[in-house]
mmCIF file of C-alpha atoms in Angstrom:
data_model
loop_
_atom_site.group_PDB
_atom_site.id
_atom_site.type_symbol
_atom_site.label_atom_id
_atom_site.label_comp_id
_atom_site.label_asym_id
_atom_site.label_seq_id
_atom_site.Cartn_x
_atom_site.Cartn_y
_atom_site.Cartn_z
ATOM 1 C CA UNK C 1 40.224 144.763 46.935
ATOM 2 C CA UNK C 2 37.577 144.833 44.407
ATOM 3 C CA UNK C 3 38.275 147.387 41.132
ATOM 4 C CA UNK C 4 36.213 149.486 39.179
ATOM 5 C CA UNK C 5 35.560 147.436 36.371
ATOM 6 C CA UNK C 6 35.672 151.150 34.366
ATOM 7 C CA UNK C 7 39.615 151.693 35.253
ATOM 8 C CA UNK C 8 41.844 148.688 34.744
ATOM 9 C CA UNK C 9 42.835 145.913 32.256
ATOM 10 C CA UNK C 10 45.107 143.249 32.032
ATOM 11 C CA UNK C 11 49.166 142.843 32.196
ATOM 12 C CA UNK C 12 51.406 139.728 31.328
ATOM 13 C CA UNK C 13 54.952 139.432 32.295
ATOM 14 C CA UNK C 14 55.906 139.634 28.345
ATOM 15 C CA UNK C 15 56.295 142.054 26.101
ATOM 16 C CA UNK C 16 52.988 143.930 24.816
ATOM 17 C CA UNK C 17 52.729 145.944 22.172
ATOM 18 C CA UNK C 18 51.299 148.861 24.498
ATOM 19 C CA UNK C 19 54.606 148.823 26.658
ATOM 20 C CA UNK C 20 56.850 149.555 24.080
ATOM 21 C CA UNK C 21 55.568 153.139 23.650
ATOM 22 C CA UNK C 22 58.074 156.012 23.187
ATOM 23 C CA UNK C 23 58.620 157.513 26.414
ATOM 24 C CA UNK C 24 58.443 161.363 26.474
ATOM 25 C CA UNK C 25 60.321 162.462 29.459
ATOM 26 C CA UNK C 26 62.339 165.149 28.059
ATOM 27 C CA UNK C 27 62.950 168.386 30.383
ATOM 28 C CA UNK C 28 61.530 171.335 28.945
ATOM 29 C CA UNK C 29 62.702 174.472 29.528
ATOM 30 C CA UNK C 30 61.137 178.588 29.755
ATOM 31 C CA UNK C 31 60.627 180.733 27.161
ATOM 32 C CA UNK C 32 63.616 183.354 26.223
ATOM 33 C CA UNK C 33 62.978 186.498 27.797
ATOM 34 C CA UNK C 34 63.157 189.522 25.912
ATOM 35 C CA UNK C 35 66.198 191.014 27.071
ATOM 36 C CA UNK C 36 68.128 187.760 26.451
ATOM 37 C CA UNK C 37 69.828 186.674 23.767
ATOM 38 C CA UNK C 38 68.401 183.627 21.442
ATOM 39 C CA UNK C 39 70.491 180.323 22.303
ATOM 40 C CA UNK C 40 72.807 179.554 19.411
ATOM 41 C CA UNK C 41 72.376 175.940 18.748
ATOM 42 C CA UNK C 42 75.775 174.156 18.140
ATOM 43 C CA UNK C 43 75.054 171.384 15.340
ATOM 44 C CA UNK C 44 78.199 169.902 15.774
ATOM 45 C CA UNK C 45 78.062 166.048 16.158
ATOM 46 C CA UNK C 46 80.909 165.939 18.230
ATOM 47 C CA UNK C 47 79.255 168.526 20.642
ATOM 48 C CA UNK C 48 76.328 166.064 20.376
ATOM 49 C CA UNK C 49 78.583 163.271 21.302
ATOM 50 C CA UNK C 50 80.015 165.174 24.313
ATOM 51 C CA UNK C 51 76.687 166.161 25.790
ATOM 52 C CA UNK C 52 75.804 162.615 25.384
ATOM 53 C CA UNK C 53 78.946 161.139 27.287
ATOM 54 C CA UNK C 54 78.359 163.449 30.029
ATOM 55 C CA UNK C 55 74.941 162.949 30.653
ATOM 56 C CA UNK C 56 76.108 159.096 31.026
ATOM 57 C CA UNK C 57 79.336 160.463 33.286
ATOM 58 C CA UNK C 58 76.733 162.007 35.303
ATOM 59 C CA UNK C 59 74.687 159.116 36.459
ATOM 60 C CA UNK C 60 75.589 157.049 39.144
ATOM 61 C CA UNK C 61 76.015 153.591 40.425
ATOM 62 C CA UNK C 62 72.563 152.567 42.362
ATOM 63 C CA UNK C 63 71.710 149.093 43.121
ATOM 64 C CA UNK C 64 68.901 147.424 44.219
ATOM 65 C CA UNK C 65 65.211 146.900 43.836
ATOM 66 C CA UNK C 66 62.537 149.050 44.290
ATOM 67 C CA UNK C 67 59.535 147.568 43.970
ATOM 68 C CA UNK C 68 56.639 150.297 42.280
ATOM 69 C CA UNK C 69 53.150 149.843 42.859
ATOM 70 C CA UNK C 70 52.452 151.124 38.992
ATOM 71 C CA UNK C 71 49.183 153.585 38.359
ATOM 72 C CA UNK C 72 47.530 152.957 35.718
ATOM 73 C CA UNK C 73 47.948 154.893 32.889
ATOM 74 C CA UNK C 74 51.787 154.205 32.652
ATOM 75 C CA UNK C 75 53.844 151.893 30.570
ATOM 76 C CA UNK C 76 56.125 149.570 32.633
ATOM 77 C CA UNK C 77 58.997 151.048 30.024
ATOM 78 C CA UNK C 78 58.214 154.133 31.173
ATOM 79 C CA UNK C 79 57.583 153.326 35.012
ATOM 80 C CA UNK C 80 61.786 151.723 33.942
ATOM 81 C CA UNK C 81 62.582 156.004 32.895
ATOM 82 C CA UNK C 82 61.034 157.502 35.543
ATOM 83 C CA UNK C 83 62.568 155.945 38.249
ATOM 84 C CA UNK C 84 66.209 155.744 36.479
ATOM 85 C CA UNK C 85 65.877 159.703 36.676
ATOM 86 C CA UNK C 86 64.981 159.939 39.970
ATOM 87 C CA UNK C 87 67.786 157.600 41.602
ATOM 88 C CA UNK C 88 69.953 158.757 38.412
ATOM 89 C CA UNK C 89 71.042 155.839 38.153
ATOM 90 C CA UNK C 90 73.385 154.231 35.314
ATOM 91 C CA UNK C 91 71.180 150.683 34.491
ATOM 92 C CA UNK C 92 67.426 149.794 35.680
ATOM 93 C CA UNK C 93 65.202 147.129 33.840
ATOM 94 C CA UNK C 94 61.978 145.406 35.048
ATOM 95 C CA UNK C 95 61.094 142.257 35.686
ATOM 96 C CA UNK C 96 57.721 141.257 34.516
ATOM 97 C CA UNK C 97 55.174 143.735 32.163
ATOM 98 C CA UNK C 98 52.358 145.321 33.248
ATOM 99 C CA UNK C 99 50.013 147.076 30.718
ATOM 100 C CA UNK C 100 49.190 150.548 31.103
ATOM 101 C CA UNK C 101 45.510 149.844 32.395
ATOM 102 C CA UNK C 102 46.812 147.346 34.758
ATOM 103 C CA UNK C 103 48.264 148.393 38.635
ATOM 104 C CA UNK C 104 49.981 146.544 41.045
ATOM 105 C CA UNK C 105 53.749 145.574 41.894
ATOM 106 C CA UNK C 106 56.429 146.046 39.174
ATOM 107 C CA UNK C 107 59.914 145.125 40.157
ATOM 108 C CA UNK C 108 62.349 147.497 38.776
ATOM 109 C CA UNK C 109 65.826 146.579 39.089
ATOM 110 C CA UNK C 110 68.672 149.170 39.553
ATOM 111 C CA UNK C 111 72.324 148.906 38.801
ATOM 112 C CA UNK C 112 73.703 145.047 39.552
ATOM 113 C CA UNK C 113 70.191 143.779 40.711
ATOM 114 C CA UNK C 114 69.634 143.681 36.723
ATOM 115 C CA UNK C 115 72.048 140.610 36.807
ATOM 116 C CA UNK C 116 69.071 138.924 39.720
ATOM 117 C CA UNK C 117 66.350 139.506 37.238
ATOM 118 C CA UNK C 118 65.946 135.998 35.589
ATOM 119 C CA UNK C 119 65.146 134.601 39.517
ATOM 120 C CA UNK C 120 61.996 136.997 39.600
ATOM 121 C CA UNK C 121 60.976 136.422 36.353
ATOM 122 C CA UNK C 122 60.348 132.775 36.793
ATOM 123 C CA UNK C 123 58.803 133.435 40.176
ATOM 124 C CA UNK C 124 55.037 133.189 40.705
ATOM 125 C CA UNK C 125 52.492 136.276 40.305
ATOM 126 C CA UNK C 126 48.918 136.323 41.966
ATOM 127 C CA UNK C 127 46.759 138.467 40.006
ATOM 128 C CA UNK C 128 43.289 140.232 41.556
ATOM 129 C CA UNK C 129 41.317 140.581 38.549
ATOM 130 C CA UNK C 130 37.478 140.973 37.245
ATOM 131 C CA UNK C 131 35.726 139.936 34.338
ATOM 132 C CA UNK C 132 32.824 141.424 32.242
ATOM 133 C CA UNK C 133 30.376 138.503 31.083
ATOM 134 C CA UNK C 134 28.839 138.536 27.760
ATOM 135 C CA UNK C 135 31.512 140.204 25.205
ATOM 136 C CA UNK C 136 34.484 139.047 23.760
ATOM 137 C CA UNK C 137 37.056 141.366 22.785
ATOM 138 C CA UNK C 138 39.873 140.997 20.173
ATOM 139 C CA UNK C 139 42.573 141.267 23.054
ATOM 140 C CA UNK C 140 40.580 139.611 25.706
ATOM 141 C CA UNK C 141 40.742 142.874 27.483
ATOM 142 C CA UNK C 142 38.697 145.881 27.587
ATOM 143 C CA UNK C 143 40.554 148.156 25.518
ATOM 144 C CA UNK C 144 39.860 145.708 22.031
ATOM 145 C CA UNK C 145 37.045 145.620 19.938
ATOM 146 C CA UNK C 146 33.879 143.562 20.478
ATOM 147 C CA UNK C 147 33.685 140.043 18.707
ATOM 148 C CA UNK C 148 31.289 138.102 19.711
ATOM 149 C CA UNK C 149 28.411 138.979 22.455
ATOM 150 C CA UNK C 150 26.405 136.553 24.967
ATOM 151 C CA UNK C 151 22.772 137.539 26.723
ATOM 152 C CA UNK C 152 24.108 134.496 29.276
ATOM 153 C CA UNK C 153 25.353 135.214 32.955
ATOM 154 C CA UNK C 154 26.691 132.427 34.638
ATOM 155 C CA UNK C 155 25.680 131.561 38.049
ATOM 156 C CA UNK C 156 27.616 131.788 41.166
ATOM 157 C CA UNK C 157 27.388 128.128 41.409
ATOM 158 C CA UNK C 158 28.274 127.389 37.829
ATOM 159 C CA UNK C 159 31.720 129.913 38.319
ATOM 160 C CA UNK C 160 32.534 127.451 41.571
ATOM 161 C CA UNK C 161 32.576 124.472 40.098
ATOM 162 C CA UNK C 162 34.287 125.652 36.888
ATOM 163 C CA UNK C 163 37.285 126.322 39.043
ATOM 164 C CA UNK C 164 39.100 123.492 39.512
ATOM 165 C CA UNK C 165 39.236 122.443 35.539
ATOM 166 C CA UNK C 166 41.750 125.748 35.123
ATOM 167 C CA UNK C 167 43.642 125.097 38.784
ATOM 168 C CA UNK C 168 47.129 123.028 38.089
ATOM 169 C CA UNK C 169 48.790 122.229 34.971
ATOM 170 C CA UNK C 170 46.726 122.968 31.899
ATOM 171 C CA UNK C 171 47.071 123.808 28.488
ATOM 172 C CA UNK C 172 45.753 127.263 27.155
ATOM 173 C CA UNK C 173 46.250 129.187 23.837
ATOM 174 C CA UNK C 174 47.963 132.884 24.494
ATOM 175 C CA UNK C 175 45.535 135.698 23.205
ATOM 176 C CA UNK C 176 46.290 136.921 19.959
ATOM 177 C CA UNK C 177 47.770 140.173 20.820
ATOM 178 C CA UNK C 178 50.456 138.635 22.905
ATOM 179 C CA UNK C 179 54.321 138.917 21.738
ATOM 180 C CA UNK C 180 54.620 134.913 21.218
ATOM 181 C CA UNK C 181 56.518 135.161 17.766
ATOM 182 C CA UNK C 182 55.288 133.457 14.907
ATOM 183 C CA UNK C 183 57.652 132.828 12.059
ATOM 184 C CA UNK C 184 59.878 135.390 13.790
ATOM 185 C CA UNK C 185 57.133 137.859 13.841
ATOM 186 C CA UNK C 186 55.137 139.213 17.330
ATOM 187 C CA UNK C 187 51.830 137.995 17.585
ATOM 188 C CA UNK C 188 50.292 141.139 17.924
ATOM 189 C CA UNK C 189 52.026 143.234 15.268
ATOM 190 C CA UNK C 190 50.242 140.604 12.956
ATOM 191 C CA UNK C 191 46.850 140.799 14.627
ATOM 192 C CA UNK C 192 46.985 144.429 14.255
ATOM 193 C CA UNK C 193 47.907 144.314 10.552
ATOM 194 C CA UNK C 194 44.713 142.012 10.159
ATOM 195 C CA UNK C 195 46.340 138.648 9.849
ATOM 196 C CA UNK C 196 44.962 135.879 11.374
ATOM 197 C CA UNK C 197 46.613 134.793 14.277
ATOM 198 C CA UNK C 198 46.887 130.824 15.106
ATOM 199 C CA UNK C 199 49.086 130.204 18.145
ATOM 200 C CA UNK C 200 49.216 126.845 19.439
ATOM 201 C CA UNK C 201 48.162 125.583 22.794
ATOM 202 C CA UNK C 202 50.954 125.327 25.602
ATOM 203 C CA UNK C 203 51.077 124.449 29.249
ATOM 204 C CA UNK C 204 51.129 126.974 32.107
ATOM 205 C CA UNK C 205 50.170 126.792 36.222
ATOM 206 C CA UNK C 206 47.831 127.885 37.766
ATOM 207 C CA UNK C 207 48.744 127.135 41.360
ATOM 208 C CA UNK C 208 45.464 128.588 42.763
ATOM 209 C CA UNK C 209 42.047 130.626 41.468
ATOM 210 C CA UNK C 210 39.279 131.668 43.688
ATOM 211 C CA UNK C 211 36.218 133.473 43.183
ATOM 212 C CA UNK C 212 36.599 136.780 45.479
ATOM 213 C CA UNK C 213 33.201 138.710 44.648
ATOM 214 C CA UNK C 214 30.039 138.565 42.248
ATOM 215 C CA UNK C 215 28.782 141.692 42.312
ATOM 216 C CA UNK C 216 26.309 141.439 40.028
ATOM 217 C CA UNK C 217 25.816 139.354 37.137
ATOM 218 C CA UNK C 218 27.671 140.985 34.800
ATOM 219 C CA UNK C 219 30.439 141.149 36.925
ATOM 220 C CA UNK C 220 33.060 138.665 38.913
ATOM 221 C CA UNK C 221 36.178 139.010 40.493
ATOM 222 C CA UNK C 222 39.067 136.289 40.965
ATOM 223 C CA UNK C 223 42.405 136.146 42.627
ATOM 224 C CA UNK C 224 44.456 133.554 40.573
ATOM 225 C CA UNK C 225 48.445 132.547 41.601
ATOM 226 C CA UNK C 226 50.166 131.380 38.265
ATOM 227 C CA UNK C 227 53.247 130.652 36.709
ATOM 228 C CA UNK C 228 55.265 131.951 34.097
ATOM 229 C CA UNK C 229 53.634 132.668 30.936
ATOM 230 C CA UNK C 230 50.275 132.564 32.124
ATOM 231 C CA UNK C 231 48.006 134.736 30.510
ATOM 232 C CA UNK C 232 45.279 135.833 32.634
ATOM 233 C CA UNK C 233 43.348 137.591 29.933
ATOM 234 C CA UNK C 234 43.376 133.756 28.774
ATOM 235 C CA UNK C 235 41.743 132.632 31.270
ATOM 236 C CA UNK C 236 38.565 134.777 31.240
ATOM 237 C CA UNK C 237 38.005 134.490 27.973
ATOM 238 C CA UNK C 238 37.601 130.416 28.309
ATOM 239 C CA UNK C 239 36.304 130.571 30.966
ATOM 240 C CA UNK C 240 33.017 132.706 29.453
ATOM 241 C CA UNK C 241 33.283 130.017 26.622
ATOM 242 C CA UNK C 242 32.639 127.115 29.032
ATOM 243 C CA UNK C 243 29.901 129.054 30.740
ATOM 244 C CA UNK C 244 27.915 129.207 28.134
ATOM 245 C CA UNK C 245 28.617 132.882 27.366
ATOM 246 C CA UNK C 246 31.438 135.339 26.949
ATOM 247 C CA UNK C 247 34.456 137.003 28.988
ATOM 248 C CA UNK C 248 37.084 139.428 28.906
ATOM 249 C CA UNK C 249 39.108 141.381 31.680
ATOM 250 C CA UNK C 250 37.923 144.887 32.721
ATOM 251 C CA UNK C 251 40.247 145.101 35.706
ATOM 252 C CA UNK C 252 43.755 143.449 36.751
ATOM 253 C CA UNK C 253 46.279 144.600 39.725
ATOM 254 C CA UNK C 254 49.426 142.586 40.514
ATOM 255 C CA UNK C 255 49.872 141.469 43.886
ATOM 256 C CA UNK C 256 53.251 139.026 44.159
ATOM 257 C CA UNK C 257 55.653 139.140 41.980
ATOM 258 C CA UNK C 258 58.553 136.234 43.212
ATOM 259 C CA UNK C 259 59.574 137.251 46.017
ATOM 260 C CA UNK C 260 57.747 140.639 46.329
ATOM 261 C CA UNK C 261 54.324 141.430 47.720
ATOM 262 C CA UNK C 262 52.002 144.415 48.303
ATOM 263 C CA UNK C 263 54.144 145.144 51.806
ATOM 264 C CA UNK C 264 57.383 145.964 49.130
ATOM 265 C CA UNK C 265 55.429 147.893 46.920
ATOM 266 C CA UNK C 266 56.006 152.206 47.198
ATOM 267 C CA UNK C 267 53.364 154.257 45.124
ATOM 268 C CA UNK C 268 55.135 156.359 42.710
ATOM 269 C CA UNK C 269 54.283 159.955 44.535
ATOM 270 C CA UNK C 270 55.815 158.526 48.028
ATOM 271 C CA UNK C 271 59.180 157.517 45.815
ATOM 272 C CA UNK C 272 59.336 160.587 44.350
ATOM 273 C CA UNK C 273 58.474 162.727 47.693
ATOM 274 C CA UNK C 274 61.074 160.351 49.328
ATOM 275 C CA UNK C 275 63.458 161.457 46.263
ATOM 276 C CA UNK C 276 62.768 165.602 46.936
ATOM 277 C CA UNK C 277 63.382 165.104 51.020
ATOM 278 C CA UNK C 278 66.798 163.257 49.706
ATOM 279 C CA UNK C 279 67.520 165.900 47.633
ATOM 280 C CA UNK C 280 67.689 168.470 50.235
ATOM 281 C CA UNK C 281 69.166 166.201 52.667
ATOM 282 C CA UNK C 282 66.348 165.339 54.544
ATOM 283 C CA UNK C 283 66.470 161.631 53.790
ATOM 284 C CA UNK C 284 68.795 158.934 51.998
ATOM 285 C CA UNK C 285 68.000 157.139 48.187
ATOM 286 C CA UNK C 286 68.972 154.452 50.004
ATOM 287 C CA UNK C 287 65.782 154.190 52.177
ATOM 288 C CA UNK C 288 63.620 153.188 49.066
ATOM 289 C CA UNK C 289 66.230 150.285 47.889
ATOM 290 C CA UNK C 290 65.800 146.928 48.605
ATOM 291 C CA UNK C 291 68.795 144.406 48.145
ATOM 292 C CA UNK C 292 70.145 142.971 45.318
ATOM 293 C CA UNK C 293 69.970 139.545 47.385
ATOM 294 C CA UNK C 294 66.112 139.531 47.621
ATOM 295 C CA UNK C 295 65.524 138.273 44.659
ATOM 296 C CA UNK C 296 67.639 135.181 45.353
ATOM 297 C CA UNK C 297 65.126 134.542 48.232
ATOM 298 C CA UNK C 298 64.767 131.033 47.103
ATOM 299 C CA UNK C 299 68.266 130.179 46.299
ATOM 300 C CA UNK C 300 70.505 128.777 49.089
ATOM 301 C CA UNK C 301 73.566 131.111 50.216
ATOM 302 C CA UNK C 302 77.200 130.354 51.014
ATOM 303 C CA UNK C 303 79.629 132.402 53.047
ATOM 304 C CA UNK C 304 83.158 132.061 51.880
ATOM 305 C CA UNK C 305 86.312 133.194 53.483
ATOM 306 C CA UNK C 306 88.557 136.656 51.826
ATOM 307 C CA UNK C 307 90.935 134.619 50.130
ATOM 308 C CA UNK C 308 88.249 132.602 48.238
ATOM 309 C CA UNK C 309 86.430 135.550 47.797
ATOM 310 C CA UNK C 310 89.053 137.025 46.151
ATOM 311 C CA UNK C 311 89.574 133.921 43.861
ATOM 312 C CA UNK C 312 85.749 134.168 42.809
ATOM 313 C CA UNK C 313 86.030 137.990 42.118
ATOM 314 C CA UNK C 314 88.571 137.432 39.471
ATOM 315 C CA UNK C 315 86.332 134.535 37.885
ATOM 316 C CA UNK C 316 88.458 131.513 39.195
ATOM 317 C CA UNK C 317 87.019 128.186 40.611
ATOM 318 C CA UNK C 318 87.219 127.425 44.446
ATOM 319 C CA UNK C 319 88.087 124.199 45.625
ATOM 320 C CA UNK C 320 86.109 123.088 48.600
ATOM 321 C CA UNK C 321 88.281 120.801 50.940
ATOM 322 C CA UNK C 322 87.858 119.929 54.418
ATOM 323 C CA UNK C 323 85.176 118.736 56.861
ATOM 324 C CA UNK C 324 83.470 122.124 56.944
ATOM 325 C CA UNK C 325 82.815 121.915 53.027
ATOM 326 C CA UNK C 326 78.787 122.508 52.168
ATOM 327 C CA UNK C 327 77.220 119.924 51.020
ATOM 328 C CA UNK C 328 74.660 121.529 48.766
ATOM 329 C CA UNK C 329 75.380 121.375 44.781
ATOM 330 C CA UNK C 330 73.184 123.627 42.085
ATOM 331 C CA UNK C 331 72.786 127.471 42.312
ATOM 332 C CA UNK C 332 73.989 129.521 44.894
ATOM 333 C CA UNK C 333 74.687 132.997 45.756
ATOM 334 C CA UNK C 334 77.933 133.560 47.521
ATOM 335 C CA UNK C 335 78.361 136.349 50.234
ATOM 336 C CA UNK C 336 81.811 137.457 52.112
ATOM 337 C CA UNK C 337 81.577 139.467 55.346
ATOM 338 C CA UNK C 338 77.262 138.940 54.943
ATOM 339 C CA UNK C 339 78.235 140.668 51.592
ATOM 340 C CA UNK C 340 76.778 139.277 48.078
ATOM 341 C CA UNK C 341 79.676 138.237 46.087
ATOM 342 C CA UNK C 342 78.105 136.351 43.203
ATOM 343 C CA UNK C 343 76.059 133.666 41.951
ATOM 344 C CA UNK C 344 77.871 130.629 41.369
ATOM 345 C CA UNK C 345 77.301 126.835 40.574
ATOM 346 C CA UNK C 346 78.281 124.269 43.208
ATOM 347 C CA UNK C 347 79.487 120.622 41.786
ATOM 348 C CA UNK C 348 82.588 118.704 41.336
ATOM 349 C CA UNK C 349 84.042 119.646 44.450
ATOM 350 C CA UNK C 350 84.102 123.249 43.247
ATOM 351 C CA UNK C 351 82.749 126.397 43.660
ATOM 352 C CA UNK C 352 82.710 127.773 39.974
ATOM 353 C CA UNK C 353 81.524 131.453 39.544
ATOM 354 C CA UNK C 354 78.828 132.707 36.730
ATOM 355 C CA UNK C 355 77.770 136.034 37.841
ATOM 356 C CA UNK C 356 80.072 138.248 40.161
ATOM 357 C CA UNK C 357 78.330 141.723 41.227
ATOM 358 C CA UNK C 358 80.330 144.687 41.879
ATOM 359 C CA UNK C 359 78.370 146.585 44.805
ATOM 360 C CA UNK C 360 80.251 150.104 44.565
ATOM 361 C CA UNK C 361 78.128 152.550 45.336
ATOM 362 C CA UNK C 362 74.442 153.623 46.614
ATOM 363 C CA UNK C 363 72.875 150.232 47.974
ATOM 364 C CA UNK C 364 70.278 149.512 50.454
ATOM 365 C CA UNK C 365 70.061 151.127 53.819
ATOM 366 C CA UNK C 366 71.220 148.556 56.306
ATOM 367 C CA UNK C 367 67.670 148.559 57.725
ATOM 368 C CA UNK C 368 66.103 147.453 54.582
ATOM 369 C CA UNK C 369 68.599 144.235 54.678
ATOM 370 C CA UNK C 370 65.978 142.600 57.041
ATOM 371 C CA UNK C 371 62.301 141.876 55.504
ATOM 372 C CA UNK C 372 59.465 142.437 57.129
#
């Protein structure tokens, strides 16, 4: 899909200074009517305190994934609010930042799928993207300000066989509003106080990056698969400098995220019309979940029998004896009854336990349990 270069921007999977926006999703009620009487406001803290504690009493225990295909325009903090209010759930976190001018899949976790969050994280992304030739901006994307400009287009052919010198591992410098810290200190908040940013070179992967569409000169658009820490805003702007003119992103959407692609994804108005048909009993929450397993997609699993189960729940070490022992050693993620239990290490003869989930209450339908 090729985007308007007017409407997007780029997204990394850390922190940016754009995402950490107060979110403003109070309720806000009518006006008094005449005939009733003004609401006395009780400025006791301990009311405060109260209100507070039930409000947490109040939510519920949801777990799973639900995988939003973000609009632009929204923080993925605030993508994070949004959807804890509509599943009122207790605990949701994401996994992997999008800026607010960039779309595409962000993985929200609910409820014990936070403790899975780490395995998505250090999953690939693919990236659609375009870039504007001929400007550089201060954040490599379109919303900075315009450093240095280029009359220059590169060629179609030129693009091609730039390619392969930023496909595997290679070394690139993070832009300088990114949240790499620098004597403690977020790269951005520095750039934006007027400091001058040096960050030093480090190695990412860039598993693959094609050319998709040339439009025009002015315009290209690339699908790139990367690892962790890639910057993709990066990546345009050296590849204008090698061209022989300049680059910076106009347009980004997230495809793949670890395990999830564009078939996971749910646009925020069908979760929240899925939400209002739930409401009035029409549907189930549950129906929009995915399980807390599918992020350990790449991790092996091992059944266990009740008793060991039971051993594991309470944090003790399992002893594997017998013919029928697995053989694997590393990660796992243990399961009783087809049930996640929790992720353990295998070695030593020994199943030893590090993270045991606690699956009371809304999960994923039992349809969802099978991907498609």
């Amino acid at each position: 899909m090729i985007m308007d270069p007017a409407h997007g921007a780029i997204g990394n999977e850390e922190p940016d200074l754009r995402d950490v926006q107060k979110n403003n999703f109070a309720d806000v009620g009518g006006d008094v009517q005449p005939h009733q009487e003004p609401r006395r406001v009780n400025n006791d803290p301990r009311a405060r305190q109260q209100k507070g504690n039930q409000a947490r009493r109040d939510r519920r225990d949801v777990h799973g994934w639900v995988v939003l295909d973000k609009p632009i325009g929204m923080t993925s903090t605030q993508a994070v609010a949004v959807l804890k209010r509509l599943f009122n759930a207790k605990r949701a976190g994401h996994a992997g930042t999008l800026d607010p001018l960039a779309s595409g899949g962000l993985p929200i976790a609910l409820g014990e799928a936070t403790k899975t969050v780490p395995f998505v994280m250090d999953g690939r992304k693919r990236y659609q993207f375009t870039v504007c030739w001929g400007e550089e901006r201060d954040t490599d994307d379109i919303e900075g300000r315009v450093t240095a400009t280029s009359d220059q287009r590169p060629t179609r052919e030129a693009i091609l066989a730039l390619l392969p010198r930023f496909t595997g591992v290679i070394e690139q410098i993070p832009p300088r509003y990114s949240a790499i810290k620098v004597q403690g200190e977020r790269a951005y908040d520095l750039a934006r106080d007027g400091e001058v940013v040096e960050l030093a070179p480090r190695p990412v992967e860039i598993h693959h990056l094609s050319l998709v569409d040339q439009p025009d000169n002015d315009w290209a658009v690339f699908e790139a698969e990367c690892g962790k820490g890639t910057y993709v805003r990066a990546l345009a702007r050296d590849m204008g400098r090698i061209l022989g003119t300049f680059g910076h992103i106009c347009a980004l959407r997230r495809t793949l995220v670890g395990p999830f692609d564009e078939t996971d994804m749910i646009p925020l108005d069908q979760l929240e019309a899925l939400c209002d048909r739930a409401a009035s009993g029409e549907g189930s929450l549950a129906d929009a979940l995915m399980p807390v397993e599918t992020a350990l997609d790449d991790i092996p699993a091992l059944a266990v029998t009740r008793a060991d189960a039971a051993r594991l729940h309470r944090g003790q070490a399992v002893l594997l004896r017998g013919r029928d022992a697995p053989t694997c050693s590393g990660t796992v993620y243990v399961t009783v009854a087809g049930r996640l239990l929790a992720l353990a290490e295998v070695g030593n003869g020994e199943i030893i336990p590090k993270r045991v989930f606690n699956l009371t209450g809304l999960t994923a339908s039992t349809g969802r349990n099978e991907r498609n």
